[in-house]
mmCIF file of C-alpha atoms in Angstrom:
data_model
loop_
_atom_site.group_PDB
_atom_site.id
_atom_site.type_symbol
_atom_site.label_atom_id
_atom_site.label_comp_id
_atom_site.label_asym_id
_atom_site.label_seq_id
_atom_site.Cartn_x
_atom_site.Cartn_y
_atom_site.Cartn_z
ATOM 1 C CA MET A 10 -68.794 150.965 -144.817
ATOM 2 C CA LEU A 11 -67.170 147.637 -145.214
ATOM 3 C CA ILE A 12 -65.718 147.805 -141.662
ATOM 4 C CA ARG A 13 -69.386 148.425 -140.381
ATOM 5 C CA ARG A 14 -70.756 145.670 -142.469
ATOM 6 C CA THR A 15 -68.013 143.170 -141.662
ATOM 7 C CA ALA A 16 -68.748 144.021 -137.733
ATOM 8 C CA LEU A 17 -72.520 143.609 -138.265
ATOM 9 C CA TRP A 18 -71.919 140.154 -139.918
ATOM 10 C CA GLY A 19 -69.539 139.065 -136.983
ATOM 11 C CA LEU A 20 -72.301 140.102 -134.247
ATOM 12 C CA ALA A 21 -74.923 138.333 -136.524
ATOM 13 C CA GLY A 22 -72.719 135.430 -136.423
ATOM 14 C CA ALA A 23 -72.008 135.342 -132.773
ATOM 15 C CA ALA A 24 -75.844 135.862 -131.965
ATOM 16 C CA ALA A 25 -76.831 132.996 -134.359
ATOM 17 C CA ALA A 26 -73.987 130.685 -132.340
ATOM 18 C CA LEU A 27 -75.263 131.694 -128.979
ATOM 19 C CA ALA A 28 -78.946 130.954 -130.021
ATOM 20 C CA LEU A 29 -77.686 127.639 -131.291
ATOM 21 C CA CYS A 30 -75.921 126.851 -128.155
ATOM 22 C CA THR A 31 -78.882 128.244 -125.779
ATOM 23 C CA SER A 32 -80.984 126.137 -128.165
ATOM 24 C CA SER A 33 -79.043 122.890 -127.680
ATOM 25 C CA VAL A 34 -78.774 123.355 -123.615
ATOM 26 C CA ALA A 35 -82.702 123.744 -123.685
ATOM 27 C CA ARG A 36 -83.309 120.651 -125.590
ATOM 28 C CA ALA A 37 -80.701 118.903 -123.299
ATOM 29 C CA GLN A 38 -82.580 120.386 -120.310
ATOM 30 C CA ASP A 39 -85.938 119.109 -121.682
ATOM 31 C CA PHE A 40 -84.521 115.496 -122.571
ATOM 32 C CA PRO A 41 -86.287 113.267 -122.851
ATOM 33 C CA VAL A 42 -89.416 114.506 -125.185
ATOM 34 C CA LYS A 43 -89.757 110.953 -126.943
ATOM 35 C CA PRO A 44 -88.934 107.234 -126.830
ATOM 36 C CA ILE A 45 -85.442 106.221 -126.064
ATOM 37 C CA THR A 46 -83.906 103.223 -128.315
ATOM 38 C CA LEU A 47 -81.990 100.868 -126.259
ATOM 39 C CA LEU A 48 -79.978 98.448 -128.229
ATOM 40 C CA VAL A 49 -79.225 95.121 -126.560
ATOM 41 C CA ALA A 50 -76.178 93.151 -127.771
ATOM 42 C CA PHE A 51 -77.522 89.518 -127.070
ATOM 43 C CA PRO A 52 -80.424 87.499 -128.249
ATOM 44 C CA ALA A 53 -83.972 87.920 -126.583
ATOM 45 C CA GLY A 54 -84.510 85.491 -123.952
ATOM 46 C CA GLY A 55 -80.813 85.163 -122.638
ATOM 47 C CA ALA A 56 -79.639 86.728 -119.377
ATOM 48 C CA GLY A 57 -78.257 90.162 -120.802
ATOM 49 C CA ASP A 58 -81.623 90.719 -122.611
ATOM 50 C CA ALA A 59 -83.534 89.766 -119.727
ATOM 51 C CA VAL A 60 -81.902 92.311 -117.385
ATOM 52 C CA MET A 61 -81.527 95.265 -119.745
ATOM 53 C CA ARG A 62 -85.419 94.951 -120.543
ATOM 54 C CA ALA A 63 -86.270 94.781 -116.682
ATOM 55 C CA MET A 64 -83.899 97.946 -116.366
ATOM 56 C CA ALA A 65 -85.426 99.559 -119.501
ATOM 57 C CA GLU A 66 -88.701 99.468 -117.954
ATOM 58 C CA VAL A 67 -87.852 100.944 -114.858
ATOM 59 C CA ALA A 68 -85.459 103.768 -116.175
ATOM 60 C CA GLY A 69 -88.348 104.582 -118.886
ATOM 61 C CA ARG A 70 -90.858 105.301 -115.987
ATOM 62 C CA LYS A 71 -88.132 107.576 -114.252
ATOM 63 C CA LEU A 72 -87.434 109.408 -117.378
ATOM 64 C CA GLY A 73 -91.010 110.000 -118.577
ATOM 65 C CA GLN A 74 -90.609 108.007 -121.848
ATOM 66 C CA PRO A 75 -90.365 104.643 -122.866
ATOM 67 C CA VAL A 76 -87.058 103.012 -123.321
ATOM 68 C CA VAL A 77 -87.481 100.506 -126.398
ATOM 69 C CA VAL A 78 -85.277 97.535 -126.585
ATOM 70 C CA ASP A 79 -83.807 96.600 -130.189
ATOM 71 C CA ASN A 80 -81.657 93.575 -130.195
ATOM 72 C CA ARG A 81 -78.613 93.921 -132.345
ATOM 73 C CA VAL A 82 -76.893 90.711 -132.006
ATOM 74 C CA GLY A 83 -73.634 89.868 -133.466
ATOM 75 C CA ALA A 84 -69.901 90.239 -133.782
ATOM 76 C CA SER A 85 -69.359 89.023 -129.970
ATOM 77 C CA GLY A 86 -71.676 91.805 -128.450
ATOM 78 C CA THR A 87 -70.145 94.397 -130.289
ATOM 79 C CA LEU A 88 -72.360 95.142 -133.136
ATOM 80 C CA ALA A 89 -75.052 97.232 -131.294
ATOM 81 C CA PRO A 90 -72.739 99.801 -129.893
ATOM 82 C CA ALA A 91 -70.457 99.840 -133.075
ATOM 83 C CA THR A 92 -73.944 100.591 -134.946
ATOM 84 C CA MET A 93 -75.102 103.161 -132.615
ATOM 85 C CA ALA A 94 -71.206 105.032 -132.611
ATOM 86 C CA ALA A 95 -71.322 104.908 -136.629
ATOM 87 C CA THR A 96 -75.127 105.869 -136.739
ATOM 88 C CA ALA A 97 -76.916 107.664 -133.928
ATOM 89 C CA LYS A 98 -76.817 111.498 -132.840
ATOM 90 C CA PRO A 99 -75.184 112.288 -129.437
ATOM 91 C CA ASP A 100 -78.720 113.457 -128.183
ATOM 92 C CA GLY A 101 -79.517 110.511 -125.938
ATOM 93 C CA TYR A 102 -82.367 108.924 -127.961
ATOM 94 C CA THR A 103 -80.202 105.940 -129.007
ATOM 95 C CA ILE A 104 -78.008 104.374 -126.341
ATOM 96 C CA SER A 105 -76.647 100.616 -126.356
ATOM 97 C CA GLN A 106 -75.764 97.988 -123.703
ATOM 98 C CA THR A 107 -71.976 98.043 -123.607
ATOM 99 C CA VAL A 108 -69.850 94.870 -122.796
ATOM 100 C CA LEU A 109 -66.157 94.354 -122.248
ATOM 101 C CA PRO A 110 -65.595 92.644 -125.558
ATOM 102 C CA LEU A 111 -66.275 96.375 -127.103
ATOM 103 C CA VAL A 112 -62.587 96.939 -125.917
ATOM 104 C CA ARG A 113 -61.331 93.485 -126.445
ATOM 105 C CA VAL A 114 -62.247 92.649 -130.175
ATOM 106 C CA ALA A 115 -60.739 96.012 -131.100
ATOM 107 C CA LEU A 116 -57.257 94.948 -129.826
ATOM 108 C CA MET A 117 -57.968 91.475 -131.601
ATOM 109 C CA GLN A 118 -59.051 92.621 -135.125
ATOM 110 C CA LYS A 119 -59.698 96.043 -137.219
ATOM 111 C CA VAL A 120 -63.058 97.344 -136.392
ATOM 112 C CA THR A 121 -64.745 100.462 -137.250
ATOM 113 C CA TYR A 122 -64.609 102.331 -133.816
ATOM 114 C CA ASP A 123 -62.322 103.412 -131.303
ATOM 115 C CA PRO A 124 -63.263 102.437 -127.833
ATOM 116 C CA ALA A 125 -61.210 105.106 -126.299
ATOM 117 C CA LYS A 126 -62.693 108.042 -128.406
ATOM 118 C CA ASP A 127 -66.225 107.025 -129.932
ATOM 119 C CA PHE A 128 -68.370 106.582 -126.942
ATOM 120 C CA THR A 129 -70.033 108.378 -124.006
ATOM 121 C CA TYR A 130 -69.609 105.843 -121.172
ATOM 122 C CA ILE A 131 -73.177 106.433 -119.253
ATOM 123 C CA ALA A 132 -72.938 103.941 -116.487
ATOM 124 C CA ASN A 133 -72.154 100.349 -115.420
ATOM 125 C CA LEU A 134 -74.851 98.543 -114.398
ATOM 126 C CA THR A 135 -74.303 94.945 -113.408
ATOM 127 C CA ALA A 136 -71.873 91.947 -114.152
ATOM 128 C CA TYR A 137 -72.301 88.282 -115.781
ATOM 129 C CA THR A 138 -71.835 85.244 -113.704
ATOM 130 C CA PHE A 139 -70.252 82.783 -115.638
ATOM 131 C CA GLY A 140 -69.608 78.915 -115.508
ATOM 132 C CA ILE A 141 -68.904 75.867 -117.526
ATOM 133 C CA VAL A 142 -71.567 73.125 -118.013
ATOM 134 C CA ALA A 143 -71.524 69.563 -119.576
ATOM 135 C CA LYS A 144 -74.295 67.351 -120.595
ATOM 136 C CA ALA A 145 -75.525 65.266 -117.531
ATOM 137 C CA ASP A 146 -75.357 61.716 -119.145
ATOM 138 C CA GLY A 147 -71.945 62.598 -120.833
ATOM 139 C CA PRO A 148 -68.613 61.310 -119.721
ATOM 140 C CA PHE A 149 -67.534 64.435 -117.722
ATOM 141 C CA LYS A 150 -68.663 64.609 -114.332
ATOM 142 C CA THR A 151 -66.054 67.219 -113.015
ATOM 143 C CA TRP A 152 -63.639 69.680 -114.411
ATOM 144 C CA ALA A 153 -60.827 67.395 -113.358
ATOM 145 C CA ASP A 154 -62.563 64.750 -115.977
ATOM 146 C CA VAL A 155 -62.181 67.392 -118.443
ATOM 147 C CA ALA A 156 -58.624 68.179 -118.084
ATOM 148 C CA LYS A 157 -57.379 64.601 -117.705
ATOM 149 C CA TYR A 158 -59.296 63.876 -121.083
ATOM 150 C CA ALA A 159 -57.740 66.977 -122.794
ATOM 151 C CA ARG A 160 -54.407 66.269 -121.694
ATOM 152 C CA GLU A 161 -54.688 62.827 -123.322
ATOM 153 C CA ASN A 162 -56.501 63.913 -126.361
ATOM 154 C CA PRO A 163 -55.321 67.385 -127.259
ATOM 155 C CA GLY A 164 -58.157 69.673 -129.253
ATOM 156 C CA LYS A 165 -60.843 67.087 -128.951
ATOM 157 C CA VAL A 166 -62.601 68.728 -126.001
ATOM 158 C CA THR A 167 -65.089 71.160 -127.764
ATOM 159 C CA TYR A 168 -66.488 74.042 -125.804
ATOM 160 C CA ALA A 169 -69.428 76.786 -127.150
ATOM 161 C CA SER A 170 -69.336 80.218 -126.220
ATOM 162 C CA PRO A 171 -71.264 83.453 -127.591
ATOM 163 C CA GLY A 172 -68.334 84.504 -129.761
ATOM 164 C CA VAL A 173 -64.721 85.281 -130.475
ATOM 165 C CA GLY A 174 -63.415 88.044 -128.008
ATOM 166 C CA THR A 175 -66.001 87.716 -125.453
ATOM 167 C CA SER A 176 -64.717 87.213 -121.882
ATOM 168 C CA LEU A 177 -66.010 83.543 -122.155
ATOM 169 C CA HIS A 178 -63.594 82.872 -125.231
ATOM 170 C CA VAL A 179 -60.616 84.535 -123.686
ATOM 171 C CA GLY A 180 -61.485 83.070 -120.148
ATOM 172 C CA MET A 181 -61.491 79.767 -121.586
ATOM 173 C CA GLU A 182 -57.783 80.439 -123.569
ATOM 174 C CA GLU A 183 -56.440 81.665 -120.230
ATOM 175 C CA LEU A 184 -57.882 78.432 -118.128
ATOM 176 C CA SER A 185 -56.553 76.091 -121.268
ATOM 177 C CA ALA A 186 -52.999 77.684 -120.618
ATOM 178 C CA ARG A 187 -52.862 77.601 -117.146
ATOM 179 C CA GLU A 188 -54.248 73.796 -117.109
ATOM 180 C CA GLN A 189 -51.531 73.198 -119.971
ATOM 181 C CA ILE A 190 -54.271 71.638 -122.161
ATOM 182 C CA LYS A 191 -55.671 72.329 -125.532
ATOM 183 C CA LEU A 192 -59.446 72.839 -126.217
ATOM 184 C CA THR A 193 -61.373 73.745 -129.439
ATOM 185 C CA HIS A 194 -63.455 76.714 -129.414
ATOM 186 C CA VAL A 195 -66.970 76.777 -131.117
ATOM 187 C CA PRO A 196 -68.495 80.477 -131.507
ATOM 188 C CA MET A 197 -72.193 80.531 -131.046
ATOM 189 C CA LYS A 198 -74.775 83.510 -131.477
ATOM 190 C CA GLY A 199 -76.278 82.966 -128.058
ATOM 191 C CA ALA A 200 -76.895 80.690 -125.023
ATOM 192 C CA GLY A 201 -79.701 79.286 -126.457
ATOM 193 C CA GLU A 202 -77.762 77.920 -129.276
ATOM 194 C CA SER A 203 -74.889 76.849 -126.911
ATOM 195 C CA SER A 204 -77.037 74.707 -124.844
ATOM 196 C CA ALA A 205 -78.805 73.044 -127.854
ATOM 197 C CA ALA A 206 -75.293 72.316 -129.427
ATOM 198 C CA VAL A 207 -73.917 70.568 -126.060
ATOM 199 C CA LEU A 208 -77.407 68.810 -125.511
ATOM 200 C CA GLY A 209 -77.360 67.223 -129.373
ATOM 201 C CA ASP A 210 -73.685 66.143 -128.635
ATOM 202 C CA HIS A 211 -72.192 68.713 -131.274
ATOM 203 C CA VAL A 212 -70.054 70.056 -128.558
ATOM 204 C CA MET A 213 -68.642 69.052 -125.294
ATOM 205 C CA LEU A 214 -68.765 71.890 -123.173
ATOM 206 C CA GLN A 215 -70.970 75.175 -122.619
ATOM 207 C CA VAL A 216 -69.413 78.416 -121.134
ATOM 208 C CA ASP A 217 -72.002 81.167 -120.542
ATOM 209 C CA ALA A 218 -73.601 83.200 -118.084
ATOM 210 C CA THR A 219 -76.089 81.005 -115.857
ATOM 211 C CA ASN A 220 -78.841 81.235 -118.635
ATOM 212 C CA TRP A 221 -78.183 77.288 -118.588
ATOM 213 C CA ARG A 222 -79.402 76.820 -114.603
ATOM 214 C CA PRO A 223 -82.903 75.748 -115.480
ATOM 215 C CA LEU A 224 -81.301 73.092 -117.674
ATOM 216 C CA VAL A 225 -78.964 72.265 -114.632
ATOM 217 C CA GLU A 226 -82.461 72.110 -112.454
ATOM 218 C CA ALA A 227 -84.236 69.775 -114.968
ATOM 219 C CA GLY A 228 -81.129 67.527 -114.943
ATOM 220 C CA LYS A 229 -80.080 67.912 -118.461
ATOM 221 C CA LEU A 230 -76.795 69.629 -118.073
ATOM 222 C CA ARG A 231 -73.948 69.172 -115.431
ATOM 223 C CA PRO A 232 -72.305 72.427 -113.900
ATOM 224 C CA LEU A 233 -68.624 71.870 -113.412
ATOM 225 C CA MET A 234 -67.394 75.194 -112.161
ATOM 226 C CA VAL A 235 -68.940 78.566 -111.744
ATOM 227 C CA TRP A 236 -66.174 81.575 -112.157
ATOM 228 C CA GLY A 237 -67.541 83.873 -109.500
ATOM 229 C CA GLN A 238 -65.169 84.651 -106.579
ATOM 230 C CA THR A 239 -67.610 82.647 -104.116
ATOM 231 C CA ARG A 240 -70.061 79.697 -104.552
ATOM 232 C CA LEU A 241 -73.614 80.608 -105.873
ATOM 233 C CA LYS A 242 -76.279 80.266 -103.528
ATOM 234 C CA SER A 243 -78.536 78.881 -106.263
ATOM 235 C CA LEU A 244 -75.634 76.239 -106.947
ATOM 236 C CA PRO A 245 -73.846 75.742 -103.492
ATOM 237 C CA ASP A 246 -72.435 72.255 -104.311
ATOM 238 C CA VAL A 247 -70.743 73.723 -107.488
ATOM 239 C CA PRO A 248 -66.930 74.701 -107.199
ATOM 240 C CA THR A 249 -65.286 78.049 -108.264
ATOM 241 C CA LEU A 250 -62.725 78.467 -110.704
ATOM 242 C CA SER A 251 -60.018 79.709 -107.933
ATOM 243 C CA GLU A 252 -60.959 76.223 -105.758
ATOM 244 C CA LEU A 253 -60.278 74.012 -108.858
ATOM 245 C CA VAL A 254 -57.394 76.174 -110.394
ATOM 246 C CA PRO A 255 -55.267 77.995 -107.797
ATOM 247 C CA ALA A 256 -53.239 79.737 -110.283
ATOM 248 C CA ILE A 257 -55.971 81.969 -111.008
ATOM 249 C CA LYS A 258 -56.707 84.446 -108.638
ATOM 250 C CA ALA A 259 -59.615 86.623 -108.453
ATOM 251 C CA GLY A 260 -59.078 90.234 -109.075
ATOM 252 C CA GLY A 261 -55.914 89.390 -110.500
ATOM 253 C CA GLU A 262 -54.743 89.251 -114.136
ATOM 254 C CA ILE A 263 -57.851 88.241 -115.425
ATOM 255 C CA PRO A 264 -60.769 89.486 -113.486
ATOM 256 C CA ALA A 265 -62.895 88.812 -116.410
ATOM 257 C CA MET A 266 -63.056 85.185 -115.657
ATOM 258 C CA PHE A 267 -64.743 86.158 -112.348
ATOM 259 C CA GLU A 268 -67.263 88.569 -113.349
ATOM 260 C CA SER A 269 -67.729 90.688 -116.738
ATOM 261 C CA PRO A 270 -69.338 93.959 -115.947
ATOM 262 C CA PHE A 271 -71.482 95.855 -118.515
ATOM 263 C CA GLY A 272 -73.727 98.655 -118.855
ATOM 264 C CA ILE A 273 -74.722 101.477 -121.286
ATOM 265 C CA SER A 274 -73.024 103.964 -123.626
ATOM 266 C CA GLY A 275 -74.031 106.555 -126.098
ATOM 267 C CA PRO A 276 -72.124 108.099 -129.189
ATOM 268 C CA LYS A 277 -69.350 110.477 -128.590
ATOM 269 C CA GLY A 278 -70.363 114.194 -127.451
ATOM 270 C CA MET A 279 -73.298 113.610 -125.451
ATOM 271 C CA PRO A 280 -74.419 116.615 -123.361
ATOM 272 C CA ALA A 281 -73.674 116.524 -119.902
ATOM 273 C CA PRO A 282 -77.187 116.997 -118.652
ATOM 274 C CA VAL A 283 -78.458 114.156 -120.693
ATOM 275 C CA VAL A 284 -75.785 111.895 -119.594
ATOM 276 C CA LYS A 285 -76.781 112.506 -116.178
ATOM 277 C CA LYS A 286 -80.398 112.201 -116.717
ATOM 278 C CA LEU A 287 -79.749 108.510 -118.007
ATOM 279 C CA GLN A 288 -77.261 107.791 -115.533
ATOM 280 C CA ASP A 289 -79.610 108.598 -112.645
ATOM 281 C CA ALA A 290 -82.454 106.740 -114.530
ATOM 282 C CA PHE A 291 -80.790 103.393 -114.461
ATOM 283 C CA GLU A 292 -79.100 103.814 -111.409
ATOM 284 C CA ALA A 293 -82.887 103.915 -109.849
ATOM 285 C CA ALA A 294 -83.375 100.709 -111.973
ATOM 286 C CA THR A 295 -80.566 98.888 -110.291
ATOM 287 C CA LYS A 296 -82.498 99.103 -107.039
ATOM 288 C CA ASP A 297 -85.859 98.416 -108.187
ATOM 289 C CA GLU A 298 -87.467 95.048 -106.720
ATOM 290 C CA ASN A 299 -88.550 93.893 -109.797
ATOM 291 C CA VAL A 300 -85.096 94.339 -111.539
ATOM 292 C CA LEU A 301 -83.301 92.836 -108.468
ATOM 293 C CA ALA A 302 -85.386 89.726 -108.606
ATOM 294 C CA THR A 303 -84.197 89.356 -112.357
ATOM 295 C CA PHE A 304 -80.748 89.871 -111.209
ATOM 296 C CA ALA A 305 -81.307 86.945 -108.752
ATOM 297 C CA LYS A 306 -82.785 84.683 -111.574
ATOM 298 C CA TYR A 307 -79.285 84.737 -113.705
ATOM 299 C CA ASP A 308 -77.124 85.169 -110.494
ATOM 300 C CA MET A 309 -76.139 88.693 -110.839
ATOM 301 C CA THR A 310 -75.988 91.590 -108.640
ATOM 302 C CA ALA A 311 -75.945 95.520 -108.996
ATOM 303 C CA LYS A 312 -72.307 96.913 -109.688
ATOM 304 C CA PHE A 313 -73.351 100.520 -110.554
ATOM 305 C CA MET A 314 -70.688 102.979 -111.809
ATOM 306 C CA ALA A 315 -71.576 106.413 -112.586
ATOM 307 C CA SER A 316 -70.293 107.799 -115.988
ATOM 308 C CA GLU A 317 -66.874 109.281 -114.767
ATOM 309 C CA GLN A 318 -66.115 105.911 -112.993
ATOM 310 C CA TYR A 319 -67.453 103.914 -115.726
ATOM 311 C CA THR A 320 -65.263 105.867 -118.458
ATOM 312 C CA LYS A 321 -62.095 105.395 -116.373
ATOM 313 C CA PHE A 322 -63.151 101.634 -115.805
ATOM 314 C CA MET A 323 -63.322 101.273 -119.716
ATOM 315 C CA LEU A 324 -60.357 103.353 -120.713
ATOM 316 C CA ASP A 325 -58.046 101.326 -118.035
ATOM 317 C CA ALA A 326 -59.312 98.202 -119.717
ATOM 318 C CA ILE A 327 -57.869 98.677 -122.699
ATOM 319 C CA GLU A 328 -54.559 98.271 -121.504
ATOM 320 C CA GLY A 329 -55.405 95.307 -118.980
ATOM 321 C CA GLU A 330 -57.095 93.540 -121.780
ATOM 322 C CA LYS A 331 -54.056 94.105 -124.266
ATOM 323 C CA LYS A 332 -51.763 92.440 -121.794
ATOM 324 C CA THR A 333 -54.166 89.208 -121.482
ATOM 325 C CA LEU A 334 -54.753 88.868 -125.205
ATOM 326 C CA GLU A 335 -50.845 88.971 -125.515
ATOM 327 C CA ARG A 336 -50.321 86.475 -122.936
ATOM 328 C CA VAL A 337 -52.842 84.006 -124.714
ATOM 329 C CA GLY A 338 -51.801 84.624 -128.372
ATOM 330 C CA LEU A 339 -55.233 86.109 -129.456
ATOM 331 C CA ALA A 340 -53.642 90.103 -129.888
ATOM 332 C CA ARG A 341 -53.876 91.615 -133.210
ATOM 333 C CA LYS A 342 -50.450 91.465 -134.879
ATOM 334 C CA GLU A 343 -49.838 95.157 -136.301
#
């Protein structure tokens, strides 16, 4: 009798497990049945926010449910994905903008997440184009002016970036090392705050995505260089980093200085059908005319990577970023 009861309990347990598995698969196939929350890592009004909102609108139409943007700003762009990884269910209804500092900050300090284990990397979408600007009526007319002044006055040139551990911060430290100068970093919350700091003479330089271009066009800021591999169509007279500092080569040890890709991720353990639906919806968004126009406004282009390729890219970045941080003295001491 005991053997029969044990067998019956085993069959009941197996049936319950099968039912649960079948139910999970069905829910994944039906996804989405309600709005999706997209955590955006940077403030409203900046380049990252603008392009994510444009893509969210198109992706929502493709998915048949709205993709609602929720700005979670802080920790050099890592607060949004870290919050998601810690609190969201892996059902696809909460996803996050994901930037390279997710990997980098974890190599610089102790964090609450593991970039290799705690995320499902869904898709890369585009990449920032960066540049350095100064106040238009200030003392710096060219990058050579900055370098000369910095050599004569070590540490007195200040620059604003969106935060410690961002591609902009690490890139400037690498640039300083290659130029054999000392600059002082002043972290800010976003591009608007950085531009205001330059215009108010609180810092000398701003390094950021081309959020600053309207202020350049208005004659208030002066671009000294851009970090793309080629000159921008919107600023054809502004030299590139590789033109001014030949020792730094595009595609070499620090490709983040030339572009900083970003995409979307979810918590670890997301069902493959859900990942595929989100990936495909956001891929379609990168081809939409309105999204492409938003990209152009901020000097971006589509740089789509599907989930498998994006996962490999982020995992490979762990080792690559570790080498860069060790070279500029920013790696965490164990």
